[in-house]
Amino acid sequence: EKMHVDESGSLPVYRYNGAEVDRMNLIHIPAYVMPGSVVGLSPIGACAALGSTALNTQDMTSDWFKSPLPGSTMQNTQRTIDREDASAISDGLNARIKAGKPLVYGNDWKFEPVTMSATDAAFIESTKMTATQVAAIYHMPPEMIGGEAGSSLTYSTVELNTIRYANEALSPWIARLEEAFSSWLPSPQFVKFNLDAMIRVDTKTRYEVHQIARNIGLNNIDELRALEDRAPLPDGQGEDFTPLAAKTPTPAAKETR
């Protein structure tokens, strides 16, 4: 929102809060770039038509339900009402409904609210369809933003859904950032996001994974304690990476006679 790129000239001019900024002082990591432009588009920006459909659907839904009674008819079954009386009756009826007060009328009046047809009601369901399409653009589970999944989630878990979100939605963006950030560092240093930190399994499973990592020497005790927000052991006791299997003495073979 604070950046603006003026591409009207032969070279693009970058401005931050209205002030021109030297291109050498900027890092620009675009996602989707249109031919002839240096400005990256967001995924939803690349699908502007779908975004317009979503906004139009929301506007239509808001307008329909803005009034306590979107539409209705009031008919007198016994006599004909002239235009002046009809207008007065309509104004009175509308005032009662907006005030939320009960409506009282005789047996010669027939009141019919105008409701949505099945086809129109299905249009309201398109809000879910739109959310599902937006989720598809970002490769994220649709149920996270109010859409509907195409298959049953009966056999899914919170952990599996988080892994799916990390792999499909976050990984493409993380790969772009990791590549760009790593290019700033001298080799062999590199930047890597820790996606495992967002995948929170139950305590028993987490400790079992820690035990396996320690047994094969993948992590030392201090690293595992850090993952659990614990302080390292004193005097460097937790810095050893030696696999625990290598520390376990092999039992002597029994003498055979």
Coordinates of N, CA and C in Angstrom, one line a residue:
E1 N 0.8 -1.2 0.0 CA 0.0 0.0 0.0 C 0.9 1.3 0.0
K2 N 2.1 1.2 0.6 CA 2.9 2.3 0.6 C 3.8 2.5 -0.6
M3 N 3.9 1.4 -1.4 CA 4.8 1.4 -2.5 C 4.0 1.7 -3.8
H4 N 4.6 2.5 -4.7 CA 4.0 2.8 -6.0 C 5.1 2.8 -7.0
V5 N 4.8 2.2 -8.2 CA 5.7 2.1 -9.3 C 5.1 2.9 -10.5
D6 N 5.8 3.9 -10.9 CA 5.4 4.7 -12.1 C 6.1 4.1 -13.3
E7 N 5.3 3.4 -14.2 CA 5.9 2.8 -15.4 C 5.6 3.5 -16.6
S8 N 5.2 4.8 -16.5 CA 4.9 5.6 -17.7 C 6.1 6.0 -18.5
G9 N 7.3 6.1 -17.9 CA 8.5 6.5 -18.6 C 9.3 5.3 -19.1
S10 N 10.5 5.6 -19.6 CA 11.3 4.5 -20.2 C 11.8 3.5 -19.1
L11 N 12.0 4.1 -17.9 CA 12.4 3.2 -16.8 C 11.4 3.4 -15.6
P12 N 11.1 2.3 -14.9 CA 10.2 2.5 -13.8 C 10.7 3.3 -12.7
V13 N 9.9 4.1 -12.0 CA 10.3 4.9 -10.9 C 9.5 4.4 -9.7
Y14 N 10.3 4.1 -8.7 CA 9.8 3.5 -7.4 C 9.6 4.6 -6.4
R15 N 8.4 4.6 -5.8 CA 8.2 5.6 -4.7 C 7.6 5.0 -3.5
Y16 N 8.1 5.4 -2.3 CA 7.7 4.9 -1.0 C 7.1 6.1 -0.3
N17 N 5.8 6.0 0.1 CA 5.1 7.1 0.7 C 5.2 8.4 -0.1
G18 N 5.3 8.3 -1.4 CA 5.4 9.4 -2.3 C 6.8 9.9 -2.7
A19 N 7.8 9.4 -1.9 CA 9.1 9.9 -2.1 C 9.8 8.8 -3.0
E20 N 10.6 9.3 -4.0 CA 11.3 8.4 -4.9 C 12.4 7.7 -4.2
V21 N 12.5 6.4 -4.5 CA 13.5 5.5 -3.8 C 14.4 4.9 -4.9
D22 N 15.7 4.9 -4.6 CA 16.7 4.3 -5.6 C 16.4 2.8 -5.7
R23 N 16.3 2.3 -6.9 CA 16.0 0.9 -7.1 C 17.1 0.0 -6.4
M24 N 18.3 0.5 -6.3 CA 19.3 -0.3 -5.6 C 19.0 -0.6 -4.1
N25 N 18.2 0.2 -3.6 CA 17.8 0.1 -2.2 C 16.6 -0.7 -1.9
L26 N 16.1 -1.3 -3.0 CA 14.8 -2.1 -2.9 C 15.1 -3.6 -3.3
I27 N 14.3 -4.4 -2.6 CA 14.3 -5.8 -3.0 C 12.8 -6.1 -3.4
H28 N 12.6 -6.5 -4.6 CA 11.3 -6.8 -5.1 C 11.3 -8.3 -5.5
I29 N 10.4 -9.1 -4.8 CA 10.3 -10.5 -5.1 C 8.9 -10.7 -5.7
P30 N 8.7 -10.6 -7.0 CA 7.3 -10.7 -7.5 C 6.9 -12.1 -7.6
A31 N 5.6 -12.3 -7.6 CA 5.0 -13.6 -7.8 C 4.6 -13.8 -9.3
Y32 N 3.6 -13.1 -9.7 CA 3.1 -13.1 -11.1 C 3.3 -11.8 -11.7
V33 N 4.0 -11.7 -12.9 CA 4.3 -10.5 -13.6 C 3.7 -10.5 -15.0
M34 N 3.0 -9.5 -15.3 CA 2.4 -9.3 -16.6 C 3.5 -8.8 -17.6
P35 N 3.4 -9.2 -18.9 CA 4.4 -8.7 -19.9 C 4.4 -7.2 -19.9
G36 N 5.6 -6.6 -19.9 CA 5.8 -5.2 -20.0 C 5.7 -4.5 -18.7
S37 N 5.5 -5.2 -17.6 CA 5.4 -4.6 -16.3 C 6.4 -5.3 -15.3
V38 N 6.9 -4.5 -14.3 CA 7.8 -5.0 -13.3 C 7.1 -5.3 -12.0
V39 N 5.8 -4.9 -11.9 CA 5.1 -5.0 -10.7 C 4.5 -6.4 -10.6
G40 N 4.7 -7.1 -9.5 CA 4.1 -8.4 -9.3 C 2.6 -8.3 -8.9
L41 N 1.9 -9.3 -9.4 CA 0.4 -9.3 -9.1 C 0.2 -10.4 -8.0
S42 N -0.7 -10.1 -7.1 CA -1.1 -11.1 -6.2 C -1.9 -12.2 -6.9
P43 N -2.1 -13.4 -6.3 CA -2.9 -14.4 -7.0 C -4.3 -13.9 -7.3
I44 N -4.9 -13.2 -6.3 CA -6.3 -12.8 -6.5 C -6.3 -11.7 -7.5
G45 N -5.2 -10.9 -7.6 CA -5.1 -9.8 -8.6 C -5.0 -10.4 -10.0
A46 N -4.4 -11.6 -10.1 CA -4.3 -12.2 -11.4 C -5.7 -12.8 -11.8
C47 N -6.6 -12.9 -10.9 CA -7.9 -13.4 -11.2 C -8.9 -12.4 -10.8
A48 N -8.8 -11.2 -11.4 CA -9.6 -10.0 -11.0 C -11.1 -10.3 -11.3
A49 N -11.4 -11.0 -12.4 CA -12.7 -11.3 -12.8 C -13.5 -12.1 -11.7
L50 N -12.8 -13.0 -11.1 CA -13.4 -13.8 -10.0 C -13.6 -13.0 -8.8
G51 N -12.6 -12.0 -8.5 CA -12.8 -11.2 -7.4 C -14.0 -10.3 -7.6
S52 N -14.2 -9.8 -8.8 CA -15.4 -8.9 -9.1 C -16.7 -9.7 -8.8
T53 N -16.7 -11.0 -9.2 CA -17.9 -11.8 -9.0 C -18.1 -12.0 -7.6
A54 N -17.1 -12.2 -6.8 CA -17.3 -12.3 -5.3 C -17.9 -11.0 -4.7
L55 N -17.3 -9.9 -5.1 CA -17.8 -8.6 -4.6 C -19.3 -8.4 -5.0
N56 N -19.6 -8.7 -6.2 CA -21.0 -8.4 -6.7 C -21.9 -9.3 -6.0
T57 N -21.5 -10.6 -5.7 CA -22.4 -11.5 -4.9 C -22.6 -11.0 -3.5
Q58 N -21.6 -10.5 -2.9 CA -21.7 -9.9 -1.5 C -22.6 -8.7 -1.5
D59 N -22.5 -7.8 -2.5 CA -23.3 -6.6 -2.6 C -24.8 -7.0 -2.8
M60 N -25.0 -8.0 -3.7 CA -26.4 -8.4 -3.9 C -27.0 -9.0 -2.6
T61 N -26.2 -9.8 -1.9 CA -26.7 -10.4 -0.7 C -27.0 -9.4 0.4
S62 N -26.1 -8.4 0.5 CA -26.3 -7.3 1.4 C -27.5 -6.5 1.1
D63 N -27.7 -6.1 -0.2 CA -28.9 -5.3 -0.6 C -30.2 -6.1 -0.3
W64 N -30.2 -7.4 -0.5 CA -31.4 -8.1 -0.4 C -31.9 -8.2 1.1
F65 N -30.9 -8.4 2.0 CA -31.2 -8.5 3.4 C -31.1 -7.2 4.2
K66 N -30.8 -6.1 3.5 CA -30.7 -4.8 4.2 C -32.0 -4.4 4.8
S67 N -33.1 -4.7 4.1 CA -34.4 -4.4 4.6 C -35.0 -5.5 5.5
P68 N -35.7 -5.2 6.6 CA -36.3 -6.3 7.3 C -37.2 -7.2 6.5
L69 N -37.8 -6.6 5.5 CA -38.7 -7.3 4.6 C -38.4 -6.9 3.1
P70 N -37.6 -7.6 2.4 CA -37.2 -7.2 1.1 C -38.3 -6.9 0.1
G71 N -39.4 -7.7 0.2 CA -40.5 -7.4 -0.7 C -41.8 -8.2 -0.2
S72 N -42.9 -7.6 -0.4 CA -44.2 -8.2 0.0 C -45.4 -7.6 -0.7
T73 N -46.5 -8.2 -0.5 CA -47.8 -7.7 -1.1 C -48.8 -7.7 0.0
M74 N -49.7 -6.7 0.0 CA -50.8 -6.7 1.0 C -52.1 -6.5 0.2
Q75 N -53.0 -7.5 0.2 CA -54.2 -7.5 -0.6 C -55.4 -7.5 0.2
N76 N -56.4 -6.6 -0.1 CA -57.7 -6.7 0.5 C -58.6 -7.5 -0.4
T77 N -59.1 -8.6 0.2 CA -59.9 -9.6 -0.6 C -61.4 -9.2 -0.7
Q78 N -61.8 -8.1 0.0 CA -63.2 -7.7 0.0 C -63.6 -6.5 -0.8
R79 N -62.6 -5.6 -0.9 CA -63.0 -4.4 -1.6 C -61.7 -3.8 -2.4
T80 N -62.0 -2.9 -3.3 CA -60.9 -2.3 -4.1 C -60.4 -1.1 -3.3
I81 N -59.0 -1.0 -3.3 CA -58.4 0.1 -2.6 C -57.9 1.1 -3.6
D82 N -58.2 2.4 -3.4 CA -57.7 3.3 -4.4 C -56.2 3.6 -4.1
R83 N -55.6 4.4 -5.0 CA -54.1 4.6 -4.9 C -53.7 5.4 -3.6
E84 N -54.5 6.3 -3.2 CA -54.2 7.1 -2.0 C -54.2 6.2 -0.7
D85 N -55.3 5.5 -0.6 CA -55.4 4.6 0.6 C -54.3 3.5 0.5
A86 N -54.0 3.0 -0.7 CA -53.0 1.9 -0.8 C -51.6 2.5 -0.3
S87 N -51.4 3.7 -0.7 CA -50.1 4.3 -0.3 C -50.0 4.5 1.2
A88 N -51.1 4.9 1.8 CA -51.1 5.1 3.3 C -51.0 3.8 4.0
I89 N -51.7 2.7 3.5 CA -51.6 1.4 4.1 C -50.2 0.9 4.0
S90 N -49.6 1.1 2.8 CA -48.2 0.6 2.6 C -47.2 1.3 3.5
D91 N -47.4 2.6 3.7 CA -46.5 3.3 4.6 C -46.6 2.8 6.0
G92 N -47.9 2.6 6.4 CA -48.1 2.2 7.8 C -47.6 0.8 8.0
L93 N -47.8 -0.1 7.0 CA -47.3 -1.5 7.1 C -45.7 -1.5 7.2
N94 N -45.1 -0.7 6.3 CA -43.7 -0.6 6.3 C -43.1 -0.1 7.6
A95 N -43.8 0.9 8.2 CA -43.3 1.5 9.5 C -43.4 0.5 10.6
R96 N -44.5 -0.3 10.6 CA -44.7 -1.3 11.7 C -43.6 -2.4 11.6
I97 N -43.3 -2.8 10.3 CA -42.3 -3.9 10.1 C -40.9 -3.4 10.5
K98 N -40.6 -2.1 10.1 CA -39.2 -1.6 10.5 C -39.1 -1.4 12.0
A99 N -40.2 -1.1 12.6 CA -40.1 -0.9 14.1 C -40.1 -2.2 14.8
G100 N -40.4 -3.3 14.1 CA -40.4 -4.6 14.8 C -41.6 -4.8 15.6
K101 N -42.7 -4.1 15.3 CA -43.9 -4.2 16.1 C -44.9 -5.2 15.4
P102 N -45.8 -5.8 16.2 CA -46.7 -6.8 15.6 C -47.7 -6.1 14.6
L103 N -48.1 -6.9 13.6 CA -49.0 -6.4 12.6 C -50.4 -7.0 12.9
V104 N -51.4 -6.1 13.0 CA -52.7 -6.6 13.3 C -53.6 -6.2 12.1
Y105 N -54.4 -7.1 11.6 CA -55.3 -6.8 10.5 C -56.5 -7.7 10.5
G106 N -57.6 -7.3 9.8 CA -58.8 -8.1 9.8 C -58.7 -9.3 8.9
N107 N -59.9 -10.0 8.8 CA -59.9 -11.3 8.0 C -60.0 -11.0 6.5
D108 N -60.1 -9.7 6.1 CA -60.2 -9.4 4.7 C -58.9 -9.0 4.1
W109 N -57.8 -9.1 4.8 CA -56.5 -8.7 4.3 C -55.7 -10.0 4.1
K110 N -54.9 -10.0 3.0 CA -54.1 -11.2 2.7 C -52.6 -10.6 2.6
F111 N -51.8 -11.1 3.5 CA -50.4 -10.6 3.4 C -49.5 -11.7 2.9
E112 N -48.7 -11.4 1.9 CA -47.8 -12.4 1.3 C -46.4 -11.8 1.1
P113 N -45.4 -12.3 1.9 CA -44.0 -11.8 1.7 C -43.5 -12.4 0.4
V114 N -42.6 -11.6 -0.3 CA -42.0 -12.1 -1.5 C -40.7 -12.8 -1.1
T115 N -40.6 -14.1 -1.3 CA -39.5 -14.8 -1.0 C -38.7 -15.2 -2.2
M116 N -37.5 -15.7 -1.9 CA -36.6 -16.1 -3.0 C -37.1 -17.4 -3.6
S117 N -37.0 -17.6 -4.9 CA -37.2 -18.8 -5.5 C -36.0 -19.8 -5.3
A118 N -36.2 -21.0 -5.6 CA -35.2 -22.0 -5.4 C -33.9 -21.6 -6.2
T119 N -34.1 -21.1 -7.4 CA -33.0 -20.6 -8.2 C -32.2 -19.5 -7.6
D120 N -33.0 -18.5 -7.0 CA -32.4 -17.4 -6.4 C -31.7 -17.8 -5.1
A121 N -32.3 -18.7 -4.4 CA -31.6 -19.2 -3.1 C -30.3 -19.9 -3.5
A122 N -30.3 -20.6 -4.6 CA -29.1 -21.2 -5.0 C -28.0 -20.2 -5.3
F123 N -28.4 -19.0 -5.7 CA -27.4 -18.0 -6.0 C -26.7 -17.6 -4.8
I124 N -27.4 -17.5 -3.6 CA -26.8 -17.2 -2.4 C -25.7 -18.2 -2.0
E125 N -26.0 -19.5 -2.4 CA -25.0 -20.5 -2.1 C -23.7 -20.3 -2.9
S126 N -23.8 -19.4 -3.9 CA -22.6 -19.1 -4.7 C -21.5 -18.4 -3.9
T127 N -21.9 -17.8 -2.7 CA -20.9 -17.2 -1.9 C -19.9 -18.3 -1.4
K128 N -20.5 -19.5 -1.1 CA -19.6 -20.6 -0.7 C -18.7 -21.0 -1.9
M129 N -19.4 -21.1 -3.1 CA -18.6 -21.5 -4.3 C -17.5 -20.5 -4.5
T130 N -17.7 -19.2 -4.3 CA -16.7 -18.2 -4.6 C -15.6 -18.4 -3.6
A131 N -15.9 -18.6 -2.3 CA -14.8 -18.8 -1.3 C -14.0 -20.1 -1.7
T132 N -14.7 -21.1 -2.2 CA -13.9 -22.3 -2.6 C -13.0 -22.0 -3.8
Q133 N -13.5 -21.2 -4.7 CA -12.6 -20.8 -5.8 C -11.4 -20.0 -5.4
V134 N -11.7 -19.0 -4.5 CA -10.6 -18.2 -4.0 C -9.5 -19.1 -3.3
A135 N -10.0 -20.1 -2.5 CA -9.1 -21.0 -1.8 C -8.3 -21.8 -2.8
A136 N -8.9 -22.2 -4.0 CA -8.2 -22.9 -5.0 C -7.1 -22.0 -5.6
I137 N -7.3 -20.7 -5.7 CA -6.3 -19.8 -6.3 C -5.1 -19.8 -5.4
Y138 N -5.3 -19.8 -4.1 CA -4.2 -19.8 -3.1 C -3.8 -21.2 -2.7
H139 N -4.4 -22.2 -3.2 CA -4.0 -23.6 -2.9 C -4.1 -23.9 -1.4
M140 N -5.2 -23.4 -0.8 CA -5.4 -23.7 0.6 C -6.7 -24.4 0.8
P141 N -6.9 -25.1 1.9 CA -8.1 -25.8 2.2 C -9.3 -24.8 2.2
P142 N -10.3 -25.1 1.4 CA -11.4 -24.1 1.3 C -12.2 -23.9 2.6
E143 N -12.2 -24.9 3.5 CA -13.0 -24.8 4.7 C -12.3 -23.7 5.7
M144 N -11.1 -23.4 5.4 CA -10.4 -22.4 6.3 C -10.9 -21.0 6.0
I145 N -11.6 -20.7 4.9 CA -12.1 -19.4 4.6 C -13.6 -19.4 4.3
G146 N -14.3 -20.5 4.8 CA -15.7 -20.5 4.6 C -16.2 -21.2 3.4
G147 N -15.3 -21.9 2.6 CA -15.8 -22.7 1.5 C -16.1 -24.1 1.9
E148 N -16.3 -24.9 0.9 CA -16.7 -26.3 1.2 C -15.7 -27.2 0.5
A149 N -15.2 -28.2 1.2 CA -14.3 -29.2 0.6 C -15.1 -30.1 -0.3
G150 N -14.4 -30.6 -1.3 CA -15.0 -31.4 -2.3 C -15.2 -32.9 -1.9
S151 N -14.5 -33.2 -0.8 CA -14.6 -34.6 -0.3 C -14.7 -34.6 1.2
S152 N -15.1 -35.7 1.8 CA -15.3 -35.8 3.2 C -14.0 -35.7 4.0
L153 N -14.0 -35.0 5.1 CA -12.9 -34.9 6.0 C -12.9 -35.8 7.2
T154 N -13.7 -36.9 7.0 CA -13.9 -37.8 8.1 C -12.6 -38.3 8.7
Y155 N -11.7 -38.7 7.7 CA -10.5 -39.3 8.1 C -9.3 -38.3 8.2
S156 N -9.6 -37.0 8.2 CA -8.6 -36.0 8.3 C -8.4 -35.6 9.8
T157 N -7.3 -35.1 10.1 CA -7.0 -34.6 11.5 C -6.5 -33.2 11.4
V158 N -6.4 -32.5 12.5 CA -5.9 -31.2 12.5 C -4.4 -31.2 12.0
E159 N -3.7 -32.2 12.4 CA -2.3 -32.3 11.9 C -2.2 -32.4 10.4
L160 N -3.0 -33.3 9.9 CA -2.9 -33.6 8.4 C -3.4 -32.3 7.7
N161 N -4.4 -31.7 8.2 CA -4.9 -30.4 7.5 C -3.8 -29.4 7.5
T162 N -3.1 -29.3 8.7 CA -2.0 -28.3 8.7 C -0.9 -28.6 7.8
I163 N -0.5 -29.9 7.7 CA 0.5 -30.3 6.7 C 0.1 -30.0 5.3
R164 N -1.2 -30.3 5.0 CA -1.7 -30.0 3.7 C -1.6 -28.5 3.4
Y165 N -2.0 -27.6 4.4 CA -1.9 -26.2 4.2 C -0.5 -25.7 4.0
A166 N 0.4 -26.3 4.8 CA 1.9 -25.9 4.6 C 2.4 -26.3 3.3
N167 N 2.1 -27.5 2.8 CA 2.7 -28.0 1.6 C 2.1 -27.3 0.4
E168 N 0.8 -27.1 0.3 CA 0.1 -26.7 -0.9 C 0.0 -25.1 -0.9
A169 N -0.2 -24.5 0.2 CA -0.5 -23.1 0.2 C 0.8 -22.3 0.5
L170 N 1.6 -22.7 1.5 CA 2.7 -21.9 1.9 C 4.0 -22.2 1.2
S171 N 4.2 -23.5 0.8 CA 5.5 -23.9 0.2 C 5.9 -23.1 -1.0
P172 N 5.0 -22.8 -2.0 CA 5.4 -22.0 -3.2 C 5.9 -20.6 -2.8
W173 N 5.3 -20.0 -1.8 CA 5.7 -18.6 -1.4 C 7.0 -18.7 -0.6
I174 N 7.1 -19.7 0.2 CA 8.3 -19.9 1.0 C 9.5 -20.1 0.2
A175 N 9.3 -20.9 -0.9 CA 10.4 -21.2 -1.8 C 11.0 -20.0 -2.5
R176 N 10.1 -19.1 -2.9 CA 10.5 -17.8 -3.4 C 11.3 -17.0 -2.5
L177 N 10.8 -16.9 -1.2 CA 11.5 -16.1 -0.2 C 12.8 -16.7 0.2
E178 N 12.9 -18.0 0.3 CA 14.1 -18.7 0.7 C 15.2 -18.5 -0.3
E179 N 14.8 -18.6 -1.6 CA 15.8 -18.4 -2.7 C 16.3 -17.0 -2.7
A180 N 15.4 -16.0 -2.5 CA 15.8 -14.6 -2.5 C 16.7 -14.2 -1.3
F181 N 16.2 -14.7 -0.1 CA 17.0 -14.4 1.1 C 18.3 -15.1 1.1
S182 N 18.4 -16.3 0.6 CA 19.7 -17.0 0.6 C 20.7 -16.4 -0.3
S183 N 20.2 -15.7 -1.4 CA 21.1 -15.0 -2.3 C 21.8 -13.9 -1.7
W184 N 21.4 -13.4 -0.5 CA 22.0 -12.3 0.1 C 23.2 -12.7 1.0
L185 N 23.2 -14.0 1.3 CA 24.2 -14.6 2.2 C 25.4 -15.2 1.5
P186 N 26.6 -15.2 2.1 CA 27.7 -15.9 1.6 C 27.5 -17.4 1.7
S187 N 27.9 -18.1 0.6 CA 27.8 -19.6 0.7 C 28.8 -20.1 1.7
P188 N 28.5 -21.2 2.4 CA 27.3 -22.1 2.2 C 26.1 -21.7 3.1
Q189 N 26.0 -20.5 3.6 CA 24.9 -20.2 4.4 C 23.6 -20.0 3.6
F190 N 22.5 -20.3 4.2 CA 21.2 -20.2 3.5 C 20.1 -20.0 4.5
V191 N 19.0 -19.5 4.0 CA 17.8 -19.3 4.8 C 16.8 -20.4 4.6
K192 N 16.2 -20.9 5.6 CA 15.2 -21.9 5.6 C 14.1 -21.7 6.6
F193 N 12.9 -21.6 6.2 CA 11.8 -21.5 7.1 C 11.5 -22.8 7.8
N194 N 11.2 -22.7 9.1 CA 10.9 -23.9 9.9 C 9.4 -24.2 9.9
L195 N 8.9 -24.9 8.9 CA 7.5 -25.2 8.8 C 7.0 -26.2 9.9
D196 N 8.0 -27.0 10.4 CA 7.6 -28.0 11.4 C 7.1 -27.3 12.7
A197 N 7.5 -26.0 12.9 CA 7.1 -25.3 14.1 C 5.6 -25.1 14.1
M198 N 4.9 -25.0 13.0 CA 3.5 -24.8 12.9 C 2.7 -26.0 13.0
I199 N 3.3 -27.2 12.9 CA 2.6 -28.4 12.9 C 2.7 -29.0 14.3
R200 N 1.7 -28.8 15.1 CA 1.7 -29.2 16.5 C 0.9 -30.5 16.7
V201 N 1.6 -31.5 16.9 CA 1.0 -32.8 17.2 C 0.8 -33.0 18.7
D202 N 0.1 -34.1 19.1 CA -0.1 -34.3 20.5 C 1.2 -34.6 21.2
T203 N 1.1 -34.4 22.5 CA 2.4 -34.5 23.3 C 3.0 -35.8 23.2
K204 N 2.3 -36.9 23.3 CA 2.9 -38.2 23.2 C 3.6 -38.5 21.9
T205 N 3.0 -38.1 20.8 CA 3.6 -38.3 19.5 C 4.9 -37.4 19.4
R206 N 4.8 -36.1 19.9 CA 5.9 -35.2 19.8 C 7.1 -35.8 20.6
Y207 N 6.9 -36.4 21.8 CA 8.0 -36.9 22.5 C 8.5 -38.2 21.9
E208 N 7.7 -39.0 21.3 CA 8.2 -40.1 20.5 C 9.1 -39.7 19.4
V209 N 8.8 -38.7 18.7 CA 9.6 -38.2 17.6 C 10.9 -37.7 18.2
H210 N 10.9 -37.0 19.3 CA 12.1 -36.5 20.0 C 13.0 -37.7 20.3
Q211 N 12.4 -38.7 20.8 CA 13.2 -39.9 21.2 C 13.9 -40.5 20.0
I212 N 13.2 -40.6 18.9 CA 13.8 -41.2 17.7 C 15.0 -40.3 17.2
A213 N 14.7 -39.0 17.2 CA 15.8 -38.1 16.8 C 17.0 -38.2 17.7
R214 N 16.8 -38.3 18.9 CA 18.0 -38.4 19.9 C 18.7 -39.8 19.7
N215 N 17.9 -40.8 19.5 CA 18.5 -42.2 19.4 C 19.4 -42.3 18.2
I216 N 19.1 -41.6 17.1 CA 19.9 -41.8 15.9 C 20.9 -40.6 15.8
G217 N 21.0 -39.7 16.8 CA 21.9 -38.7 16.8 C 21.6 -37.5 15.9
L218 N 20.3 -37.4 15.5 CA 19.9 -36.3 14.7 C 19.8 -35.0 15.5
N219 N 19.5 -35.1 16.7 CA 19.4 -33.9 17.6 C 20.1 -34.3 18.9
N220 N 20.7 -33.2 19.6 CA 21.1 -33.5 20.9 C 20.0 -33.0 21.9
I221 N 20.3 -33.2 23.2 CA 19.3 -33.0 24.2 C 18.9 -31.5 24.3
D222 N 19.9 -30.6 24.1 CA 19.7 -29.2 24.2 C 18.8 -28.7 23.1
E223 N 19.0 -29.3 21.9 CA 18.1 -28.9 20.7 C 16.7 -29.3 21.0
L224 N 16.5 -30.5 21.5 CA 15.2 -31.0 21.8 C 14.5 -30.2 22.9
R225 N 15.3 -29.8 23.9 CA 14.7 -29.0 24.9 C 14.3 -27.6 24.4
A226 N 15.1 -27.1 23.4 CA 14.8 -25.8 22.8 C 13.4 -25.9 22.1
L227 N 13.2 -27.0 21.4 CA 11.9 -27.2 20.7 C 10.7 -27.2 21.7
E228 N 11.0 -27.5 23.0 CA 9.9 -27.6 24.0 C 10.0 -26.3 24.9
D229 N 10.8 -25.3 24.4 CA 10.9 -24.0 25.2 C 11.5 -24.3 26.5
R230 N 12.5 -25.2 26.6 CA 13.2 -25.4 27.8 C 14.7 -24.9 27.7
A231 N 15.2 -24.6 28.8 CA 16.6 -24.1 28.9 C 17.6 -25.3 28.7
P232 N 18.8 -25.1 28.1 CA 19.7 -26.2 27.9 C 20.2 -26.7 29.3
L233 N 20.7 -27.9 29.2 CA 21.3 -28.5 30.5 C 22.6 -27.8 30.9
P234 N 22.9 -27.7 32.1 CA 24.1 -27.0 32.6 C 25.4 -27.7 32.2
D235 N 26.4 -26.9 32.1 CA 27.8 -27.5 31.9 C 27.9 -28.2 30.6
G236 N 27.1 -27.9 29.6 CA 27.2 -28.6 28.3 C 26.8 -30.0 28.3
Q237 N 26.0 -30.5 29.2 CA 25.6 -31.9 29.3 C 24.7 -32.3 28.1
G238 N 24.0 -31.3 27.5 CA 23.1 -31.7 26.5 C 23.6 -31.4 25.1
E239 N 24.9 -31.3 24.9 CA 25.5 -30.9 23.6 C 26.0 -32.1 22.8
D240 N 25.9 -33.3 23.4 CA 26.5 -34.5 22.8 C 25.5 -35.0 21.7
F241 N 26.0 -35.3 20.4 CA 25.2 -35.8 19.3 C 25.4 -37.3 19.1
T242 N 26.2 -37.9 19.9 CA 26.5 -39.3 19.7 C 25.2 -40.1 19.8
P243 N 24.9 -41.0 18.8 CA 23.7 -41.8 18.8 C 23.7 -42.6 20.1
L244 N 22.5 -42.7 20.7 CA 22.4 -43.5 21.9 C 22.7 -44.9 21.7
A245 N 22.4 -45.4 20.5 CA 22.7 -46.8 20.2 C 24.2 -47.1 20.3
A246 N 25.0 -46.1 20.0 CA 26.5 -46.3 20.0 C 27.0 -46.3 21.5
K247 N 26.2 -45.7 22.4 CA 26.6 -45.7 23.8 C 26.2 -46.9 24.5
T248 N 25.3 -47.7 24.0 CA 24.8 -48.8 24.7 C 25.7 -50.0 24.6
P249 N 26.3 -50.5 25.6 CA 27.3 -51.6 25.5 C 26.6 -52.9 25.0
T250 N 27.3 -53.6 24.1 CA 26.7 -54.8 23.5 C 26.9 -55.9 24.6
P251 N 25.8 -56.6 24.9 CA 26.0 -57.7 25.9 C 26.9 -58.8 25.4
A252 N 27.7 -59.3 26.4 CA 28.6 -60.4 26.1 C 27.9 -61.6 25.7
A253 N 28.4 -62.3 24.7 CA 27.8 -63.6 24.3 C 28.0 -64.6 25.3
K254 N 27.0 -65.4 25.5 CA 27.1 -66.5 26.5 C 28.0 -67.6 26.0
E255 N 28.8 -68.1 26.9 CA 29.7 -69.2 26.6 C 28.9 -70.5 26.3
T256 N 29.3 -71.1 25.2 CA 28.6 -72.3 24.8 C 29.5 -73.5 25.0
R257 N 29.0 -74.5 25.7 CA 29.8 -75.8 26.0 C 29.1 -77.0 25.3

